[in-house]
Short mmCIF file of C-alpha atoms and ligand atoms in Angstrom, two decimals:
data_model
loop_
_atom_site.label_atom_id
_atom_site.label_comp_id
_atom_site.label_asym_id
_atom_site.label_seq_id
_atom_site.Cartn_x
_atom_site.Cartn_y
_atom_site.Cartn_z
CA MET A 1 0.00 0.00 0.00
CA THR A 2 1.22 3.51 -0.76
CA PRO A 3 1.75 5.95 2.15
CA ALA A 4 -1.32 7.88 0.97
CA GLY A 5 -3.33 4.66 0.86
CA ALA A 6 -2.28 3.75 4.38
CA ASP A 7 -3.19 7.27 5.51
CA ALA A 8 -6.61 7.02 3.89
CA ALA A 9 -7.38 3.70 5.62
CA ARG A 10 -6.27 5.06 8.99
CA PHE A 11 -8.18 8.33 8.64
CA ALA A 12 -11.34 6.47 7.56
CA ALA A 13 -11.10 4.06 10.51
CA ASP A 14 -10.57 6.95 12.93
CA LEU A 15 -13.57 8.81 11.51
CA ILE A 16 -15.79 5.72 11.72
CA ARG A 17 -14.97 5.48 15.44
CA ILE A 18 -16.40 8.97 15.92
CA ASP A 19 -20.16 8.37 16.05
CA THR A 20 -21.79 11.07 13.90
CA THR A 21 -25.18 9.40 13.55
CA ASN A 22 -27.81 11.68 12.05
CA ARG A 23 -31.37 10.60 12.91
CA GLY A 24 -32.77 13.81 11.52
CA GLY A 25 -34.39 16.64 13.37
CA GLY A 26 -31.09 18.26 14.30
CA ASP A 27 -29.77 15.70 16.78
CA ALA A 28 -26.43 14.79 15.16
CA ARG A 29 -23.06 15.78 16.51
CA GLU A 30 -20.41 16.09 13.82
CA ARG A 31 -18.12 18.46 15.71
CA PRO A 32 -15.64 15.82 17.00
CA ALA A 33 -15.22 14.52 13.44
CA ALA A 34 -14.85 18.08 12.14
CA GLU A 35 -12.14 18.74 14.71
CA TYR A 36 -10.36 15.55 13.64
CA VAL A 37 -10.47 16.59 9.98
CA ALA A 38 -9.31 20.14 10.75
CA ALA A 39 -6.37 18.82 12.77
CA ARG A 40 -5.23 16.53 9.94
CA LEU A 41 -5.55 19.35 7.38
CA ALA A 42 -3.54 21.67 9.64
CA GLU A 43 -0.85 18.98 9.84
CA ALA A 44 -0.78 19.09 6.05
CA GLY A 45 0.02 22.79 6.22
CA LEU A 46 -3.45 24.06 5.34
CA GLU A 47 -5.46 26.64 7.25
CA PRO A 48 -8.85 25.00 7.70
CA VAL A 49 -11.77 26.94 9.14
CA LEU A 50 -14.16 25.12 11.45
CA LEU A 51 -17.64 26.59 11.39
CA GLU A 52 -20.25 25.56 13.93
CA SER A 53 -23.81 25.95 12.65
CA ALA A 54 -25.40 24.88 15.96
CA PRO A 55 -24.01 23.38 19.16
CA GLY A 56 -22.18 20.21 18.16
CA ARG A 57 -22.84 20.68 14.43
CA ALA A 58 -19.70 21.68 12.57
CA ASN A 59 -18.30 22.04 9.06
CA VAL A 60 -14.71 22.36 7.85
CA VAL A 61 -13.50 24.21 4.76
CA ALA A 62 -9.94 24.61 3.51
CA ARG A 63 -8.44 25.95 0.30
CA ILE A 64 -5.32 24.61 -1.41
CA GLU A 65 -3.82 27.39 -3.49
CA GLY A 66 -3.22 26.31 -7.06
CA ALA A 67 0.07 26.90 -8.79
CA GLY A 68 -1.81 28.82 -11.47
CA SER A 69 -0.34 29.68 -14.81
CA ASP A 70 3.30 29.37 -13.73
CA GLY A 71 3.04 25.72 -14.75
CA ALA A 72 4.54 24.35 -11.55
CA GLY A 73 1.43 22.45 -10.57
CA VAL A 74 0.41 18.88 -11.32
CA GLY A 75 -2.42 17.82 -13.57
CA ALA A 76 -4.75 19.78 -15.78
CA GLY A 77 -6.52 22.97 -14.93
CA ALA A 78 -4.18 25.91 -15.49
CA GLY A 79 -6.38 28.94 -15.85
CA ALA A 80 -9.45 27.06 -14.66
CA GLY A 81 -11.67 28.12 -11.77
CA ALA A 82 -11.42 26.47 -8.41
CA LEU A 83 -12.57 22.89 -7.98
CA LEU A 84 -14.70 22.04 -4.94
CA LEU A 85 -14.22 18.56 -3.48
CA HIS A 86 -16.75 17.88 -0.74
CA GLY A 87 -17.79 15.14 1.64
CA HIS A 88 -20.19 14.87 4.55
CA LEU A 89 -19.27 13.95 8.10
CA ASP A 90 -22.58 12.51 9.34
CA VAL A 91 -23.82 8.96 8.84
CA VAL A 92 -27.21 7.28 8.85
CA PRO A 93 -28.12 5.26 11.98
CA ALA A 94 -26.74 1.76 12.56
CA ASP A 95 -28.05 -0.72 15.12
CA PRO A 96 -25.10 -2.82 16.38
CA ALA A 97 -27.47 -5.79 16.80
CA ASP A 98 -27.82 -5.92 13.01
CA TRP A 99 -24.08 -5.96 12.39
CA SER A 100 -21.51 -8.77 12.44
CA VAL A 101 -18.87 -6.14 13.24
CA HIS A 102 -19.61 -3.21 15.52
CA PRO A 103 -20.61 -0.33 13.24
CA PHE A 104 -18.40 2.17 15.06
CA SER A 105 -15.35 -0.04 15.55
CA GLY A 106 -13.51 0.96 12.39
CA GLU A 107 -12.15 -2.58 12.32
CA ILE A 108 -10.14 -3.91 9.42
CA ARG A 109 -11.02 -7.57 8.94
CA ASP A 110 -9.92 -9.74 6.00
CA GLY A 111 -8.46 -6.69 4.36
CA VAL A 112 -11.74 -4.78 4.45
CA LEU A 113 -12.58 -1.75 6.57
CA TRP A 114 -15.89 -2.21 8.38
CA GLY A 115 -18.23 0.31 9.90
CA ARG A 116 -20.94 2.89 9.32
CA GLY A 117 -19.48 5.44 6.99
CA ALA A 118 -16.99 3.05 5.38
CA VAL A 119 -18.79 3.61 2.06
CA ASP A 120 -20.87 6.70 2.86
CA MET A 121 -18.77 8.66 3.12
CA LYS A 122 -15.98 8.77 5.63
CA ASN A 123 -13.97 6.76 3.10
CA ALA A 124 -14.09 9.66 0.66
CA ASP A 125 -13.45 12.22 3.41
CA ALA A 126 -10.36 10.22 4.36
CA VAL A 127 -9.14 10.12 0.75
CA LEU A 128 -9.37 13.91 0.53
CA ILE A 129 -7.39 14.36 3.76
CA ALA A 130 -4.83 11.79 2.63
CA LEU A 131 -4.46 13.65 -0.67
CA ALA A 132 -3.74 16.91 1.18
CA ALA A 133 -1.17 15.09 3.33
CA GLU A 134 0.46 13.50 0.28
CA TRP A 135 0.74 16.82 -1.53
CA ALA A 136 2.26 18.35 1.62
CA ARG A 137 4.85 15.53 1.81
CA SER A 138 5.78 15.67 -1.85
CA GLY A 139 5.53 19.43 -2.31
CA ARG A 140 3.18 18.92 -5.26
CA ARG A 141 0.54 21.51 -5.98
CA PRO A 142 -2.52 21.41 -8.20
CA GLN A 143 -2.75 23.86 -11.09
CA ARG A 144 -6.11 25.23 -9.99
CA ASP A 145 -7.31 26.09 -6.50
CA ILE A 146 -8.86 23.16 -4.70
CA VAL A 147 -11.50 23.86 -2.05
CA LEU A 148 -12.09 21.03 0.40
CA ALA A 149 -15.39 21.05 2.31
CA PHE A 150 -16.50 18.59 4.99
CA THR A 151 -20.11 19.14 5.92
CA ALA A 152 -22.66 18.32 8.60
CA ASP A 153 -26.25 17.22 8.11
CA GLU A 154 -26.13 15.74 4.62
CA GLU A 155 -28.21 12.75 5.73
CA ASP A 156 -31.07 15.04 6.78
CA THR A 157 -31.78 18.45 5.23
CA ALA A 158 -28.28 20.06 5.08
CA ALA A 159 -29.74 22.97 7.07
CA PHE A 160 -26.75 22.71 9.43
CA GLY A 161 -24.31 21.83 6.68
CA ALA A 162 -24.00 22.65 2.98
CA GLN A 163 -27.03 24.93 2.87
CA TRP A 164 -25.92 26.88 5.94
CA LEU A 165 -22.38 27.16 4.60
CA VAL A 166 -23.27 28.57 1.20
CA GLU A 167 -25.77 31.02 2.70
CA ARG A 168 -23.45 32.31 5.44
CA TYR A 169 -20.00 31.88 3.93
CA PRO A 170 -20.26 32.03 0.13
CA GLU A 171 -16.80 33.64 -0.01
CA LEU A 172 -15.25 30.32 1.01
CA PHE A 173 -16.37 28.92 -2.35
CA GLU A 174 -15.34 31.90 -4.42
CA GLY A 175 -14.20 31.01 -7.90
CA CYS A 176 -15.45 27.41 -7.77
CA THR A 177 -16.67 26.39 -11.20
CA GLU A 178 -17.09 22.63 -10.64
CA ALA A 179 -17.70 20.36 -7.69
CA VAL A 180 -17.16 16.66 -7.07
CA GLY A 181 -19.15 14.90 -4.37
CA GLU A 182 -20.37 11.40 -3.63
CA SER A 183 -22.42 8.76 -5.35
CA GLY A 184 -21.67 8.91 -9.03
CA ALA A 185 -22.82 5.34 -8.94
CA PHE A 186 -22.10 2.16 -7.07
CA THR A 187 -19.29 -0.25 -7.78
CA PHE A 188 -19.73 -1.97 -11.12
CA HIS A 189 -18.13 -5.41 -11.38
CA ALA A 190 -16.89 -5.62 -14.93
CA GLY A 191 -15.27 -9.05 -14.70
CA ALA A 192 -12.79 -11.02 -12.64
CA GLY A 193 -10.77 -8.55 -10.60
CA GLN A 194 -12.15 -5.58 -12.54
CA ARG A 195 -14.10 -2.95 -10.71
CA LEU A 196 -15.35 0.26 -12.25
CA TYR A 197 -16.45 3.36 -10.37
CA PRO A 198 -18.71 5.32 -12.72
CA ILE A 199 -18.95 9.08 -12.62
CA ALA A 200 -22.36 10.67 -13.01
CA SER A 201 -23.01 14.29 -13.81
CA ALA A 202 -25.67 16.38 -12.07
CA GLU A 203 -27.94 13.39 -11.50
CA ARG A 204 -28.96 13.92 -7.91
CA GLY A 205 -32.23 15.40 -6.87
CA THR A 206 -34.83 15.19 -4.13
CA ALA A 207 -38.19 13.47 -4.10
CA TRP A 208 -39.90 13.07 -0.73
CA LEU A 209 -42.11 10.09 -0.10
CA LYS A 210 -43.17 7.97 2.85
CA LEU A 211 -42.09 4.36 2.77
CA THR A 212 -42.40 1.59 5.33
CA ALA A 213 -40.00 -1.30 4.86
CA ARG A 214 -39.70 -4.44 6.98
CA GLY A 215 -36.63 -6.60 7.20
CA ARG A 216 -32.94 -6.21 7.90
CA ALA A 217 -31.82 -2.61 8.12
CA GLY A 218 -29.59 -1.24 5.43
CA HIS A 219 -28.86 2.31 4.42
CA GLY A 220 -31.54 4.86 5.24
CA SER A 221 -31.95 5.98 1.66
ZN1 ZN B 301 -23.55 10.14 1.58
#
């Protein structure tokens, strides 16, 4: 495993151990996870801001300055606007009785990381933090500005998270022309040992309905 890969696994396990269950109605508590993320980003030399929308509800935003047109940066994007990469810190509820591994243990078993948030989406949060750490280690910089945002309340209404952030602190997202978030699609098994992770564009939306399901609990959505 690469150092960045090892970082990502460790960060994801640590985040899973911080219970950020969101049952809706404003009861979640993302602040400990936000503090964890802010501390890791500060270690990577960034200056994250931690913004509390309500007691215990917190968001983190940091900007990585792009190298711009001097050509010193890595990858495409010279002259492009800033790119927003965002993840949420809350998770849907998990009843330990339904799990073969405790949902907040962050245990790695048989080479697989277990726990609530391992796929939605503390894994992706961890990858973003690991990327910042890797760039700090190697001295690499992106061409364009990268804005990293870690939000509260995605699993409910986002009133304490993304919505609150863009209404109160739009300047943090200044210059962003594109954003990448979660759930392009789920893993597609293309053949033996071949996994594809599709990217979807602007496909998410909201449709409220009331549904009663009986059986073993899975993801809330
Ligand atoms: Zn999610």
